[in-house]
Coordinates of C-alpha atoms in Angstrom, one line a residue:
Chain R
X163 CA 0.2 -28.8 48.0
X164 CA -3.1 -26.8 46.5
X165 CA -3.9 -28.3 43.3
X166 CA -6.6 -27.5 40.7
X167 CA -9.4 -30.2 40.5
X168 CA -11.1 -30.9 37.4
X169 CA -14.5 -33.3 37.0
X170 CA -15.6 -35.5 35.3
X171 CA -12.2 -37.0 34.3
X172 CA -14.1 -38.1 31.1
X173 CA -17.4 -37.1 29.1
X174 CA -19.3 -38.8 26.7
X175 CA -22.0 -37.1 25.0
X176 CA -24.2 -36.9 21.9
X177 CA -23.6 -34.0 18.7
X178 CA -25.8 -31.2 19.9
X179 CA -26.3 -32.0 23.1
X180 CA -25.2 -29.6 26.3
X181 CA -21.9 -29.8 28.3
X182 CA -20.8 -28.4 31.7
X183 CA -17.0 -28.9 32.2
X184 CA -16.6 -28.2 36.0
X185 CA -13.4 -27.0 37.6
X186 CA -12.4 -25.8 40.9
X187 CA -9.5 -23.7 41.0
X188 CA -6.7 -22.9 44.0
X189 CA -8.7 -21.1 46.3
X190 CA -7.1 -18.0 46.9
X191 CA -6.6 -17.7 43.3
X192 CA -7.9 -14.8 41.5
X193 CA -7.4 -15.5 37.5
X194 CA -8.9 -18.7 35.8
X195 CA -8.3 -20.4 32.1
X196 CA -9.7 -22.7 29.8
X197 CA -7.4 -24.6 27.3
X198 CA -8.2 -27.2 25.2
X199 CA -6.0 -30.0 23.4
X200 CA -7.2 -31.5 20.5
X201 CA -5.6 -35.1 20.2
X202 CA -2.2 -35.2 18.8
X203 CA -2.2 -31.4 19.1
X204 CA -1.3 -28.5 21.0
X205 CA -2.8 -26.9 23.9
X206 CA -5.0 -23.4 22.8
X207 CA -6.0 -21.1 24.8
X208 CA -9.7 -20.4 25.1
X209 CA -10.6 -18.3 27.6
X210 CA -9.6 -16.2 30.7
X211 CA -11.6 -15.0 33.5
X212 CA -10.7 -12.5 36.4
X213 CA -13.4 -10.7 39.1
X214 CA -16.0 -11.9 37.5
X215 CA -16.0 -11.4 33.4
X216 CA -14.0 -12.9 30.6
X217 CA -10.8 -11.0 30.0
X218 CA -9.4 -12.0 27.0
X219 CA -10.7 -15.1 24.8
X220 CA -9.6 -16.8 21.5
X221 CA -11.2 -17.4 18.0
X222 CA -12.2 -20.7 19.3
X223 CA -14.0 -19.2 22.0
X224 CA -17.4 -18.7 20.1
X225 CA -21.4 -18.3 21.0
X226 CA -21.3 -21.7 21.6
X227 CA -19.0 -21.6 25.0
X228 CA -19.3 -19.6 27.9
X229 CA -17.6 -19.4 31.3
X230 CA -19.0 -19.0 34.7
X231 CA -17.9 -18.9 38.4
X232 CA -21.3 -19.3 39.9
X233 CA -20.5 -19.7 43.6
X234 CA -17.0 -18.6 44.5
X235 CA -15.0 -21.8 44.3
X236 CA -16.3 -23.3 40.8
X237 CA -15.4 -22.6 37.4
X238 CA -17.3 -24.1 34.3
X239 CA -16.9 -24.4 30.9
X240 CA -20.1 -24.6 29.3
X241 CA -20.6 -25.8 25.5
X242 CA -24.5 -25.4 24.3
X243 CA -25.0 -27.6 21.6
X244 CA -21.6 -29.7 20.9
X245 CA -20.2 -30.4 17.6
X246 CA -17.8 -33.7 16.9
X247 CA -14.9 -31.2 16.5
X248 CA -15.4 -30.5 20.1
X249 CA -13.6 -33.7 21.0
X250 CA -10.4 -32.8 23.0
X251 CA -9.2 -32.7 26.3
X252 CA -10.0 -29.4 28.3
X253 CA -7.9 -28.0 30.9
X254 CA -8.4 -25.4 33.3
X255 CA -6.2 -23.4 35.2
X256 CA -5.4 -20.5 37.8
X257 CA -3.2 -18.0 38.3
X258 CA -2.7 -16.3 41.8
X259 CA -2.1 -12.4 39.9
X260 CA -1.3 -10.8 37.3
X261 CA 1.8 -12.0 35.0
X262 CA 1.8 -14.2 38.0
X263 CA 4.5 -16.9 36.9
X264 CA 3.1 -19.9 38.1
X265 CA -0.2 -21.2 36.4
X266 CA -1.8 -24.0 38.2
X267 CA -3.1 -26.7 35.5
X268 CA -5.6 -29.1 36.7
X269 CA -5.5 -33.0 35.1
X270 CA -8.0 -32.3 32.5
X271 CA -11.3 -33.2 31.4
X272 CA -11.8 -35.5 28.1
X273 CA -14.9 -34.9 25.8
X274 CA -15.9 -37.4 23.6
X275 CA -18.4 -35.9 21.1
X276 CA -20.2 -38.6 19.1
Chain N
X222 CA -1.2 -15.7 17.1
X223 CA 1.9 -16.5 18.2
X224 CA 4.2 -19.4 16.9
X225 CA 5.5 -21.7 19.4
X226 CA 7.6 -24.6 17.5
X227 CA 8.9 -27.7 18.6
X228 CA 10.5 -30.9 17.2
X229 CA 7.8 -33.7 17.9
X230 CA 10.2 -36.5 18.7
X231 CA 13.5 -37.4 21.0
X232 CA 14.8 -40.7 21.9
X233 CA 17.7 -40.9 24.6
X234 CA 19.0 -43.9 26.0
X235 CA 18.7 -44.0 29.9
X236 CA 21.7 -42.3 31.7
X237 CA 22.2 -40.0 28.5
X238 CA 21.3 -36.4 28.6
X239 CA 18.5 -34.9 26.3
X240 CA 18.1 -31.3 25.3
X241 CA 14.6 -30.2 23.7
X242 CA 14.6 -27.1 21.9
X243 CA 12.0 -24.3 21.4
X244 CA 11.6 -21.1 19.4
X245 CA 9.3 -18.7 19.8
X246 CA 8.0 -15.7 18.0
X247 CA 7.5 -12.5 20.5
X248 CA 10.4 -10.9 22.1
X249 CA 7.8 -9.5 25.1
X250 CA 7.5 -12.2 27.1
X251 CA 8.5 -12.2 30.3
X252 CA 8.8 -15.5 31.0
X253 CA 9.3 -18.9 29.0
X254 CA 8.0 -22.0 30.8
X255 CA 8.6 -25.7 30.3
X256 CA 5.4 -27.9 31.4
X257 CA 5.7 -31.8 31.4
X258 CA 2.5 -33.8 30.2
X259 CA 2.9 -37.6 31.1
X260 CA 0.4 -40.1 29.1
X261 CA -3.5 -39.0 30.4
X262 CA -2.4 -36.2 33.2
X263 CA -2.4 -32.9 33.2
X264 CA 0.2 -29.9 32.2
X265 CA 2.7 -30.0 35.4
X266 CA 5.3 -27.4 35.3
X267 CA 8.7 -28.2 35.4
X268 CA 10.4 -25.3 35.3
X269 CA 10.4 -21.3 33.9
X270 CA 13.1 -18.3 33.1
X271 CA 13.0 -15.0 33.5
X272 CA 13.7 -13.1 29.8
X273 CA 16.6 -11.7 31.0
X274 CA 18.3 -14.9 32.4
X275 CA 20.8 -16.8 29.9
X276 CA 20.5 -19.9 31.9
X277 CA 19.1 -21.6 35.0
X278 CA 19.9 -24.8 36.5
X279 CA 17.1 -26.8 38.7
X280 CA 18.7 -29.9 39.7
X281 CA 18.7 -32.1 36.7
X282 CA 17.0 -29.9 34.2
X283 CA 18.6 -26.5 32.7
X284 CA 17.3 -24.1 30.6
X285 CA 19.3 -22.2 28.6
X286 CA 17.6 -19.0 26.3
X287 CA 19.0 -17.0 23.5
X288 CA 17.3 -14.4 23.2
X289 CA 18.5 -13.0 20.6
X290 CA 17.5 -16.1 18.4
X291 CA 14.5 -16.4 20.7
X292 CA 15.5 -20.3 20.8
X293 CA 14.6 -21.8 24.3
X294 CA 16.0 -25.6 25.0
X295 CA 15.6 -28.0 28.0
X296 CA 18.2 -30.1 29.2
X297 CA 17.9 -33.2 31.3
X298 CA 20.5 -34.4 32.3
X299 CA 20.8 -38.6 33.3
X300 CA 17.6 -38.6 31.4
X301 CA 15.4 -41.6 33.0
X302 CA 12.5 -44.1 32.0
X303 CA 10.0 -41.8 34.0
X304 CA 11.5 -38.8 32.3
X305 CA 9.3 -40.1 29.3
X306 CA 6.9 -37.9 28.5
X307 CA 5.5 -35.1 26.2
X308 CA 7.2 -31.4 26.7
X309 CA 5.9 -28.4 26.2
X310 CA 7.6 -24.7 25.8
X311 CA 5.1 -21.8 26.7
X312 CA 5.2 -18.0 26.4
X313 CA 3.0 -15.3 28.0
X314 CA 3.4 -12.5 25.4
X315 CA 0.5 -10.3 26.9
X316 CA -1.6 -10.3 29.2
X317 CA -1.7 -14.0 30.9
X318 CA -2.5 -16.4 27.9
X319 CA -0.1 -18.9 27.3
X320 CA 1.1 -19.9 24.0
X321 CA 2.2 -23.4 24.2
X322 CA 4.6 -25.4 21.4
X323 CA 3.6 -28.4 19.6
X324 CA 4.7 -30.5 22.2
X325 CA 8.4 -32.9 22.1
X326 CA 7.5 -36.4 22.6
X327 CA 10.9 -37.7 24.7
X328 CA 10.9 -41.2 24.2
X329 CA 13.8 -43.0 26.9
X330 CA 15.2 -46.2 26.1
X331 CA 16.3 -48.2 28.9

């Protein structure tokens, strides 16, 4: 069965420094999230991305994230200078179409700011 | 945004059935989802209805919506110990963002 891959399983990394969350969706997929969960809390949506450009995004989605598919099967979640309340599991996920019923959720990434 | 809600806790015993119950703000959705998140994995989804569906049976699990109380609840029936697990309601109001509840933490005691 297809399945969303996320790595690395776990990040550790300094306040301020630069994060790349990597994700490869389902392949024939055409829509692609970011949520995140906060320990202890729900999921939130962040950001979604179809034919090449974010389609909608969220109040947490600020100047300090951005999205990118640079080669066709990749999907990244980058944060430029992370902050401690960036600490939280991030999951991606695809979508085959639109209002598509079944959203793909990969295993999740967990950042550990410090 | 829209307001997902959720108890945070159920305890069954093993064999028992448990029901975890949902309500949800926007009448638009199209469809209601149920994911199942067990300690360190992902969301994996268990199960969805259509909004104009009363009920739907998927071997042991049914889902049951009242829509006109917007109140969504999960049933599993002959619950078990790998039943145990966090459960999460989700709607797709607009466009394809899901709005997930707080999340039922179902607890089975053997």
């Amino acid at each position: 069965e297809p399945e969303v891959t996320q790595t690395p399983s776990h990040q550790v990394t300094q306040m301020g420094q630069e994060v790349i969350l990597r994700c490869v969706p389902i392949s024939n997929h055409l829509y692609f999230y970011w949520y995140r969960q906060i320990l202890g809390q729900k999921v939130e949506f962040l950001v979604s991305f179809y034919n090449n450009e974010i389609s909608e995004k969220s109040e947490i989605f600020d100047d300090q994230f951005s999205v990118e598919r640079p080669d066709g099967s990749n999907f990244t979640l980058k944060i430029r200078s992370t902050k401690l309340e960036d600490s939280a599991m991030y999951f991606c996920a695809s979508l085959l179409r639109d209002r598509g019923f079944e959203q793909y959720f990969g295993p999740g990434t967990r950042l550990t700011v410090t | 945004g829209e307001d997902v809600e959720q108890s945070l806790f159920l305890s069954v015993r093993e064999g028992d059935s448990s029901v975890i119950n949902c309500t949800y703000t926007d009448s638009s959705s199209t469809y209601l989802y149920w994911y199942k998140q067990e300690p360190g994995a992902g969301l994996q989804l268990l199960t969805y209805i259509f909004s104009n569906m009363d009920m739907k049976q998927d071997q042991r699990l049914t889902v049951l919506l009242n829509k006109k109380d917007k109140h969504l609840s999960l049933r599993i029936a002959d619950t078990q110990t790998g039943d145990s697990a966090i459960y999460f309601c989700a709607e797709i109001p607009t466009g394809n963002q899901f709005y997930f509840g707080t999340g039922t933490s179902l607890t089975v005691i053997p």
